[in-house]
PDB file of C-alpha atoms in Angstrom:
ATOM      1  CA  MET A   1    -220.754   5.705  64.409  1.00 63.00           C
ATOM      2  CA  LYS A   2    -218.257   9.128  65.206  1.00 53.00           C
ATOM      3  CA  LYS A   3    -218.893  12.222  62.906  1.00 58.00           C
ATOM      4  CA  ILE A   4    -217.745  12.365  59.573  1.00 60.00           C
ATOM      5  CA  PHE A   5    -214.855  14.690  58.542  1.00 60.00           C
ATOM      6  CA  LEU A   6    -215.920  17.092  56.216  1.00 52.00           C
ATOM      7  CA  ALA A   7    -212.500  19.415  55.916  1.00 51.00           C
ATOM      8  CA  VAL A   8    -210.511  16.857  53.162  1.00 54.00           C
ATOM      9  CA  ILE A   9    -210.324  20.357  51.230  1.00 48.00           C
ATOM     10  CA  PHE A  10    -207.287  21.171  51.996  1.00 47.00           C
ATOM     11  CA  VAL A  11    -205.527  17.700  51.409  1.00 53.00           C
ATOM     12  CA  ILE A  12    -206.855  17.343  47.930  1.00 51.00           C
ATOM     13  CA  ASN A  13    -205.618  21.244  47.181  1.00 50.00           C
ATOM     14  CA  THR A  14    -202.400  20.354  47.983  1.00 51.00           C
ATOM     15  CA  ALA A  15    -202.137  17.017  46.671  1.00 51.00           C
ATOM     16  CA  LEU A  16    -203.483  17.682  43.116  1.00 50.00           C
ATOM     17  CA  GLY A  17    -203.226  20.086  40.245  1.00 52.00           C
ATOM     18  CA  TYR A  18    -206.192  23.069  40.240  1.00 48.00           C
ATOM     19  CA  SER A  19    -208.060  21.488  37.569  1.00 52.00           C
ATOM     20  CA  GLN A  20    -207.994  18.089  39.324  1.00 57.00           C
ATOM     21  CA  ASN A  21    -208.522  19.174  42.448  1.00 60.00           C
ATOM     22  CA  GLN A  22    -211.694  21.071  41.699  1.00 64.00           C
ATOM     23  CA  ASP A  23    -213.108  17.723  40.578  1.00 79.00           C
ATOM     24  CA  ALA A  24    -211.936  15.975  44.087  1.00 82.00           C
ATOM     25  CA  ALA A  25    -213.635  18.754  45.781  1.00 84.00           C
ATOM     26  CA  ALA A  26    -216.688  18.368  43.907  1.00 88.00           C
ATOM     27  CA  LEU A  27    -216.836  15.093  44.362  1.00 91.00           C
ATOM     28  CA  LEU A  28    -216.111  15.402  48.425  1.00 90.00           C
ATOM     29  CA  GLN A  29    -219.249  17.579  48.573  1.00 91.00           C
ATOM     30  CA  LYS A  30    -221.578  15.126  46.536  1.00 95.00           C
ATOM     31  CA  ALA A  31    -219.834  12.295  49.362  1.00 94.00           C
ATOM     32  CA  ASN A  32    -220.500  14.076  52.067  1.00 93.00           C
ATOM     33  CA  GLU A  33    -224.027  15.107  51.013  1.00 95.00           C
ATOM     34  CA  SER A  34    -224.976  11.844  50.191  1.00 96.00           C
ATOM     35  CA  TYR A  35    -223.486  10.461  53.515  1.00 95.00           C
ATOM     36  CA  ALA A  36    -225.852  12.880  55.043  1.00 94.00           C
ATOM     37  CA  ASN A  37    -228.964  11.742  53.055  1.00 96.00           C
ATOM     38  CA  LYS A  38    -227.949   8.219  54.219  1.00 95.00           C
ATOM     39  CA  GLU A  39    -227.068   7.029  50.636  1.00 97.00           C
ATOM     40  CA  TYR A  40    -224.018   5.179  51.943  1.00 97.00           C
ATOM     41  CA  GLY A  41    -223.556   2.994  49.086  1.00 96.00           C
ATOM     42  CA  LEU A  42    -223.310   6.217  46.807  1.00 97.00           C
ATOM     43  CA  ALA A  43    -221.021   8.272  49.409  1.00 96.00           C
ATOM     44  CA  ALA A  44    -218.757   5.138  49.215  1.00 97.00           C
ATOM     45  CA  GLU A  45    -218.464   5.314  45.652  1.00 97.00           C
ATOM     46  CA  LEU A  46    -217.478   8.998  45.416  1.00 96.00           C
ATOM     47  CA  TYR A  47    -215.188   8.614  48.433  1.00 95.00           C
ATOM     48  CA  GLU A  48    -213.502   5.752  46.250  1.00 96.00           C
ATOM     49  CA  GLN A  49    -213.001   7.840  42.949  1.00 94.00           C
ATOM     50  CA  ILE A  50    -211.414  10.796  44.813  1.00 93.00           C
ATOM     51  CA  VAL A  51    -209.112   7.875  46.335  1.00 92.00           C
ATOM     52  CA  ALA A  52    -208.508   6.789  42.615  1.00 91.00           C
ATOM     53  CA  GLN A  53    -207.167  10.776  41.810  1.00 88.00           C
ATOM     54  CA  GLY A  54    -204.270   9.817  44.336  1.00 86.00           C
ATOM     55  CA  VAL A  55    -205.630  11.666  47.671  1.00 86.00           C
ATOM     56  CA  ASN A  56    -204.412  10.153  50.549  1.00 86.00           C
ATOM     57  CA  ALA A  57    -205.588  11.344  53.695  1.00 91.00           C
ATOM     58  CA  PRO A  58    -206.302   9.599  56.731  1.00 93.00           C
ATOM     59  CA  GLU A  59    -209.664  11.455  57.330  1.00 93.00           C
ATOM     60  CA  LEU A  60    -210.916  10.620  53.687  1.00 94.00           C
ATOM     61  CA  ASN A  61    -210.026   6.773  54.551  1.00 96.00           C
ATOM     62  CA  TYR A  62    -211.952   7.458  57.707  1.00 96.00           C
ATOM     63  CA  ASN A  63    -215.021   9.069  55.594  1.00 95.00           C
ATOM     64  CA  LEU A  64    -214.869   6.152  53.239  1.00 97.00           C
ATOM     65  CA  GLY A  65    -214.813   3.397  56.272  1.00 97.00           C
ATOM     66  CA  ASN A  66    -218.185   5.245  57.838  1.00 97.00           C
ATOM     67  CA  ALA A  67    -219.881   4.827  54.651  1.00 97.00           C
ATOM     68  CA  TYR A  68    -218.769   1.118  54.178  1.00 98.00           C
ATOM     69  CA  TYR A  69    -219.836   0.292  57.509  1.00 97.00           C
ATOM     70  CA  LYS A  70    -223.091   1.959  57.722  1.00 96.00           C
ATOM     71  CA  SER A  71    -223.851   0.198  53.704  1.00 96.00           C
ATOM     72  CA  GLY A  72    -223.214  -3.120  55.947  1.00 96.00           C
ATOM     73  CA  ASN A  73    -219.781  -3.856  54.110  1.00 97.00           C
ATOM     74  CA  PHE A  74    -217.614  -4.318  57.508  1.00 97.00           C
ATOM     75  CA  THR A  75    -214.782  -6.091  55.663  1.00 97.00           C
ATOM     76  CA  LYS A  76    -214.278  -2.682  53.770  1.00 98.00           C
ATOM     77  CA  ALA A  77    -214.854  -0.355  56.604  1.00 98.00           C
ATOM     78  CA  ILE A  78    -211.898  -2.141  58.449  1.00 98.00           C
ATOM     79  CA  VAL A  79    -209.470  -2.018  55.219  1.00 98.00           C
ATOM     80  CA  ASN A  80    -210.442   1.937  55.538  1.00 97.00           C
ATOM     81  CA  TYR A  81    -209.988   2.340  59.020  1.00 98.00           C
ATOM     82  CA  GLU A  82    -206.660   0.638  59.595  1.00 96.00           C
ATOM     83  CA  ARG A  83    -205.423   2.940  56.373  1.00 95.00           C
ATOM     84  CA  ALA A  84    -206.443   5.851  58.259  1.00 95.00           C
ATOM     85  CA  LEU A  85    -204.366   4.621  61.484  1.00 92.00           C
ATOM     86  CA  LYS A  86    -201.597   3.788  59.152  1.00 88.00           C
ATOM     87  CA  LEU A  87    -201.404   7.579  58.087  1.00 87.00           C
ATOM     88  CA  LEU A  88    -202.559   8.629  61.293  1.00 87.00           C
ATOM     89  CA  PRO A  89    -201.701   6.458  64.746  1.00 83.00           C
ATOM     90  CA  ASP A  90    -203.051   8.644  67.004  1.00 85.00           C
ATOM     91  CA  PHE A  91    -206.129   9.145  65.139  1.00 92.00           C
ATOM     92  CA  GLU A  92    -209.183   7.997  68.153  1.00 94.00           C
ATOM     93  CA  ASP A  93    -212.392   8.455  66.122  1.00 95.00           C
ATOM     94  CA  ALA A  94    -210.760   5.827  63.513  1.00 96.00           C
ATOM     95  CA  LYS A  95    -209.525   3.510  66.226  1.00 95.00           C
ATOM     96  CA  ASN A  96    -213.163   3.581  68.335  1.00 96.00           C
ATOM     97  CA  ASN A  97    -214.723   3.051  64.868  1.00 97.00           C
ATOM     98  CA  LEU A  98    -212.249  -0.009  63.857  1.00 97.00           C
ATOM     99  CA  LYS A  99    -213.016  -1.606  67.352  1.00 96.00           C
ATOM    100  CA  MET A 100    -216.779  -1.242  66.639  1.00 96.00           C
ATOM    101  CA  ALA A 101    -216.544  -3.278  63.170  1.00 97.00           C
ATOM    102  CA  ASN A 102    -214.338  -5.794  64.201  1.00 96.00           C
ATOM    103  CA  THR A 103    -216.956  -6.864  66.572  1.00 96.00           C
ATOM    104  CA  HIS A 104    -218.814  -8.378  63.486  1.00 95.00           C
ATOM    105  CA  LEU A 105    -215.767 -10.648  62.628  1.00 94.00           C
ATOM    106  CA  ARG A 106    -216.496 -14.175  62.729  1.00 93.00           C
ATOM    107  CA  ASP A 107    -212.601 -14.986  63.740  1.00 94.00           C
ATOM    108  CA  LYS A 108    -211.904 -14.228  67.416  1.00 89.00           C
ATOM    109  CA  LEU A 109    -208.369 -14.713  67.846  1.00 89.00           C
ATOM    110  CA  LYS A 110    -206.265 -15.030  70.780  1.00 85.00           C
ATOM    111  CA  PRO A 111    -203.009 -12.943  70.313  1.00 82.00           C
ATOM    112  CA  VAL A 112    -199.681 -14.416  70.924  1.00 75.00           C
ATOM    113  CA  PRO A 113    -198.526 -12.755  74.306  1.00 70.00           C
ATOM    114  CA  GLU A 114    -195.573 -10.304  73.120  1.00 61.00           C
ATOM    115  CA  SER A 115    -192.881 -10.485  76.363  1.00 59.00           C
ATOM    116  CA  ALA A 116    -189.644  -9.635  74.325  1.00 63.00           C
ATOM    117  CA  PHE A 117    -188.355  -6.455  74.589  1.00 68.00           C
ATOM    118  CA  SER A 118    -187.926  -5.877  70.898  1.00 66.00           C
ATOM    119  CA  ALA A 119    -191.438  -6.402  70.172  1.00 68.00           C
ATOM    120  CA  VAL A 120    -192.645  -3.533  72.948  1.00 74.00           C
ATOM    121  CA  PHE A 121    -189.886  -1.422  72.148  1.00 78.00           C
ATOM    122  CA  GLU A 122    -190.950  -1.624  68.065  1.00 73.00           C
ATOM    123  CA  ARG A 123    -195.026  -1.169  69.339  1.00 72.00           C
ATOM    124  CA  PHE A 124    -193.676   1.916  71.210  1.00 79.00           C
ATOM    125  CA  VAL A 125    -192.103   3.724  68.134  1.00 80.00           C
ATOM    126  CA  THR A 126    -194.564   2.615  65.680  1.00 74.00           C
ATOM    127  CA  SER A 127    -197.583   4.214  67.748  1.00 75.00           C
ATOM    128  CA  VAL A 128    -195.982   7.328  68.035  1.00 80.00           C
ATOM    129  CA  GLY A 129    -195.953   8.287  64.456  1.00 76.00           C
ATOM    130  CA  LEU A 130    -193.496   9.249  61.919  1.00 80.00           C
ATOM    131  CA  ASN A 131    -195.009  12.825  62.068  1.00 84.00           C
ATOM    132  CA  ALA A 132    -194.309  13.176  66.113  1.00 88.00           C
ATOM    133  CA  TRP A 133    -191.032  12.283  65.640  1.00 89.00           C
ATOM    134  CA  ALA A 134    -190.370  14.511  63.191  1.00 92.00           C
ATOM    135  CA  VAL A 135    -191.281  17.331  65.449  1.00 93.00           C
ATOM    136  CA  MET A 136    -189.879  16.316  68.486  1.00 94.00           C
ATOM    137  CA  CYS A 137    -186.650  16.115  66.405  1.00 95.00           C
ATOM    138  CA  LEU A 138    -187.005  19.648  65.555  1.00 95.00           C
ATOM    139  CA  VAL A 139    -188.061  20.875  68.799  1.00 96.00           C
ATOM    140  CA  CYS A 140    -184.971  19.298  70.459  1.00 96.00           C
ATOM    141  CA  LEU A 141    -182.563  20.558  67.588  1.00 96.00           C
ATOM    142  CA  ALA A 142    -184.081  24.328  67.899  1.00 96.00           C
ATOM    143  CA  VAL A 143    -183.710  24.019  71.486  1.00 96.00           C
ATOM    144  CA  GLY A 144    -180.400  22.702  71.767  1.00 95.00           C
ATOM    145  CA  LEU A 145    -179.049  25.355  69.103  1.00 95.00           C
ATOM    146  CA  PHE A 146    -180.660  28.062  71.488  1.00 96.00           C
ATOM    147  CA  LEU A 147    -178.805  26.908  74.095  1.00 95.00           C
ATOM    148  CA  PHE A 148    -175.753  26.572  72.329  1.00 94.00           C
ATOM    149  CA  GLY A 149    -175.764  30.122  71.136  1.00 94.00           C
ATOM    150  CA  LEU A 150    -176.349  31.012  74.884  1.00 92.00           C
ATOM    151  CA  TYR A 151    -173.382  29.506  75.587  1.00 92.00           C
ATOM    152  CA  PHE A 152    -171.405  31.280  72.796  1.00 92.00           C
ATOM    153  CA  PHE A 153    -172.890  34.952  73.326  1.00 92.00           C
ATOM    154  CA  SER A 154    -173.422  34.871  77.133  1.00 90.00           C
ATOM    155  CA  THR A 155    -170.857  36.752  79.837  1.00 89.00           C
ATOM    156  CA  ASN A 156    -172.399  34.759  82.694  1.00 92.00           C
ATOM    157  CA  ARG A 157    -170.468  31.833  83.672  1.00 91.00           C
ATOM    158  CA  ASN A 158    -173.126  29.896  85.230  1.00 92.00           C
ATOM    159  CA  LEU A 159    -175.421  30.803  82.590  1.00 93.00           C
ATOM    160  CA  ARG A 160    -172.816  29.314  80.305  1.00 93.00           C
ATOM    161  CA  LYS A 161    -172.323  26.264  81.921  1.00 93.00           C
ATOM    162  CA  PHE A 162    -176.132  25.533  82.106  1.00 94.00           C
ATOM    163  CA  ALA A 163    -176.271  26.454  78.413  1.00 94.00           C
ATOM    164  CA  PHE A 164    -173.494  24.066  77.295  1.00 95.00           C
ATOM    165  CA  SER A 165    -174.815  20.996  79.600  1.00 95.00           C
ATOM    166  CA  PHE A 166    -178.402  21.399  78.371  1.00 96.00           C
ATOM    167  CA  GLY A 167    -177.873  22.336  74.821  1.00 95.00           C
ATOM    168  CA  PHE A 168    -175.548  19.188  74.643  1.00 95.00           C
ATOM    169  CA  VAL A 169    -178.502  17.104  76.090  1.00 96.00           C
ATOM    170  CA  PHE A 170    -181.020  18.581  73.518  1.00 96.00           C
ATOM    171  CA  ILE A 171    -178.858  17.996  70.479  1.00 95.00           C
ATOM    172  CA  VAL A 172    -178.471  14.141  71.779  1.00 96.00           C
ATOM    173  CA  LEU A 173    -182.143  14.071  71.965  1.00 96.00           C
ATOM    174  CA  CYS A 174    -182.374  15.347  68.407  1.00 96.00           C
ATOM    175  CA  PHE A 175    -180.460  12.354  67.140  1.00 95.00           C
ATOM    176  CA  VAL A 176    -182.374  10.142  69.467  1.00 95.00           C
ATOM    177  CA  ASN A 177    -185.631  11.409  67.896  1.00 92.00           C
ATOM    178  CA  LEU A 178    -184.360  11.316  64.340  1.00 93.00           C
ATOM    179  CA  THR A 179    -182.855   7.351  64.733  1.00 93.00           C
ATOM    180  CA  LEU A 180    -186.413   6.333  65.774  1.00 90.00           C
ATOM    181  CA  GLY A 181    -188.071   8.313  63.330  1.00 88.00           C
ATOM    182  CA  PHE A 182    -186.003   6.496  60.553  1.00 87.00           C
ATOM    183  CA  TYR A 183    -186.456   3.185  62.577  1.00 85.00           C
ATOM    184  CA  ASN A 184    -190.256   4.059  62.123  1.00 81.00           C
ATOM    185  CA  SER A 185    -190.161   4.579  58.639  1.00 79.00           C
ATOM    186  CA  SER A 186    -188.091   1.355  58.196  1.00 75.00           C
ATOM    187  CA  VAL A 187    -190.880  -0.764  60.111  1.00 69.00           C
ATOM    188  CA  ASN A 188    -193.579   0.701  57.999  1.00 67.00           C
ATOM    189  CA  LYS A 189    -192.176  -0.199  55.029  1.00 66.00           C
ATOM    190  CA  ARG A 190    -190.801  -3.338  56.182  1.00 62.00           C
ATOM    191  CA  VAL A 191    -194.197  -4.882  57.882  1.00 61.00           C
ATOM    192  CA  THR A 192    -197.006  -5.350  55.460  1.00 86.00           C
ATOM    193  CA  GLN A 193    -200.430  -5.993  56.725  1.00 92.00           C
ATOM    194  CA  ALA A 194    -203.694  -7.494  54.490  1.00 96.00           C
ATOM    195  CA  ILE A 195    -207.305  -7.719  55.151  1.00 97.00           C
ATOM    196  CA  VAL A 196    -208.608 -10.888  54.004  1.00 97.00           C
ATOM    197  CA  THR A 197    -211.475  -9.767  51.382  1.00 96.00           C
ATOM    198  CA  GLU A 198    -213.231 -13.361  50.580  1.00 95.00           C
ATOM    199  CA  ALA A 199    -216.049 -14.766  52.724  1.00 95.00           C
ATOM    200  CA  VAL A 200    -214.339 -18.050  53.728  1.00 96.00           C
ATOM    201  CA  VAL A 201    -210.152 -19.107  52.907  1.00 96.00           C
ATOM    202  CA  THR A 202    -208.620 -22.315  53.280  1.00 97.00           C
ATOM    203  CA  ILE A 203    -205.379 -21.541  54.219  1.00 97.00           C
ATOM    204  CA  LYS A 204    -202.823 -24.059  52.764  1.00 97.00           C
ATOM    205  CA  SER A 205    -199.423 -25.494  53.823  1.00 96.00           C
ATOM    206  CA  SER A 206    -197.561 -24.506  50.907  1.00 96.00           C
ATOM    207  CA  PRO A 207    -198.101 -22.081  47.805  1.00 96.00           C
ATOM    208  CA  ASP A 208    -199.825 -24.727  45.523  1.00 93.00           C
ATOM    209  CA  GLU A 209    -203.864 -26.032  45.459  1.00 93.00           C
ATOM    210  CA  ALA A 210    -202.494 -29.425  46.228  1.00 93.00           C
ATOM    211  CA  GLY A 211    -200.821 -28.282  49.484  1.00 94.00           C
ATOM    212  CA  THR A 212    -202.237 -29.328  52.706  1.00 96.00           C
ATOM    213  CA  ASP A 213    -205.315 -27.902  54.241  1.00 97.00           C
ATOM    214  CA  LEU A 214    -204.399 -26.099  57.206  1.00 97.00           C
ATOM    215  CA  PHE A 215    -207.441 -23.879  58.594  1.00 96.00           C
ATOM    216  CA  ARG A 216    -209.821 -21.968  57.709  1.00 96.00           C
ATOM    217  CA  ILE A 217    -210.095 -17.712  58.127  1.00 97.00           C
ATOM    218  CA  HIS A 218    -212.909 -15.430  57.322  1.00 97.00           C
ATOM    219  CA  GLU A 219    -213.374 -11.891  55.728  1.00 96.00           C
ATOM    220  CA  GLY A 220    -212.362  -8.570  57.642  1.00 96.00           C
ATOM    221  CA  LEU A 221    -209.580 -10.637  59.859  1.00 97.00           C
ATOM    222  CA  LYS A 222    -206.286  -8.738  59.701  1.00 96.00           C
ATOM    223  CA  VAL A 223    -203.010 -10.681  58.873  1.00 96.00           C
ATOM    224  CA  LEU A 224    -199.097 -10.003  58.647  1.00 92.00           C
ATOM    225  CA  VAL A 225    -197.856 -10.676  54.995  1.00 93.00           C
ATOM    226  CA  LYS A 226    -194.514 -12.964  55.660  1.00 89.00           C
ATOM    227  CA  ASP A 227    -193.399 -14.097  51.844  1.00 90.00           C
ATOM    228  CA  LYS A 228    -194.755 -14.377  48.394  1.00 91.00           C
ATOM    229  CA  SER A 229    -194.386 -16.935  45.757  1.00 94.00           C
ATOM    230  CA  GLY A 230    -196.504 -16.127  42.441  1.00 93.00           C
ATOM    231  CA  ASP A 231    -200.001 -15.716  42.966  1.00 94.00           C
ATOM    232  CA  TRP A 232    -199.601 -17.151  46.517  1.00 96.00           C
ATOM    233  CA  ILE A 233    -198.688 -15.139  49.835  1.00 95.00           C
ATOM    234  CA  GLU A 234    -197.695 -16.486  53.346  1.00 96.00           C
ATOM    235  CA  ILE A 235    -199.368 -14.697  56.194  1.00 96.00           C
ATOM    236  CA  ARG A 236    -199.217 -14.914  59.819  1.00 93.00           C
ATOM    237  CA  LEU A 237    -202.157 -14.429  61.990  1.00 95.00           C
ATOM    238  CA  ALA A 238    -202.191 -12.694  65.427  1.00 90.00           C
ATOM    239  CA  ASP A 239    -202.518 -16.225  67.289  1.00 91.00           C
ATOM    240  CA  GLY A 240    -199.022 -17.377  65.294  1.00 91.00           C
ATOM    241  CA  ARG A 241    -200.453 -20.023  63.243  1.00 95.00           C
ATOM    242  CA  VAL A 242    -198.775 -19.542  59.855  1.00 96.00           C
ATOM    243  CA  GLY A 243    -199.607 -20.681  56.465  1.00 97.00           C
ATOM    244  CA  TRP A 244    -200.292 -19.771  52.189  1.00 97.00           C
ATOM    245  CA  ILE A 245    -203.228 -17.853  50.790  1.00 97.00           C
ATOM    246  CA  LYS A 246    -204.051 -16.513  47.321  1.00 96.00           C
ATOM    247  CA  SER A 247    -203.014 -12.858  46.924  1.00 95.00           C
ATOM    248  CA  SER A 248    -206.751 -12.493  45.169  1.00 95.00           C
ATOM    249  CA  SER A 249    -208.114 -13.058  48.591  1.00 96.00           C
ATOM    250  CA  LEU A 250    -206.267 -10.100  50.093  1.00 96.00           C
ATOM    251  CA  GLU A 251    -206.442  -6.303  50.401  1.00 95.00           C
ATOM    252  CA  ASN A 252    -203.106  -4.554  51.775  1.00 93.00           C
ATOM    253  CA  ILE A 253    -203.508  -2.180  54.171  1.00 89.00           C
TER     254      ILE A 253
END
């Protein structure tokens, strides 16, 4: 397993009030000490208490995933590595540990090939991350405004032509990055994924116990949430199969 992150204090301090963040910081220190002492079950409990206080940070989810992994709870480890990556898509340590946790899954599905342009485009936009799109948008805006400043205040004709042309390009790029950022945000809100938390689940053809048994899946598997009807959730698997499952058998990422 990769190193455990210790520096979540800043996130706690900015996310909570003074008295609350003191409690959370103390819990974090105890959790890190428990992990270092190989008391992984206790460490997981303490990290969960911090999460329950409203702290939402990829490093915290990563720490929690590590504690669950070391405790042998691979399903909970997968849930928290996935949550870390949802917050920070380029989190390489979380990606690597998620791969390790997924080797313990019983279900080995072959994903349906995605060749459509829309699927490739969506995967690209969401892989970059919302923060990255925001940074690129601001950088392009700053460069564009600087170049337009040169255009208005420079007396050199060639420099003015250069500044106007490239200033226009960077302003367009700014709006492109802004659009892709909004698209990224809309996809994250629209697409809900979940992890199966029950040991063995029989998938039904309809949201009812009387529905036809279609197939079985096992804990730790990631699914796409398509629809909801009462206590039932319609899901789609990576291999394209679709069916209904009780909501109590899933934990959203």
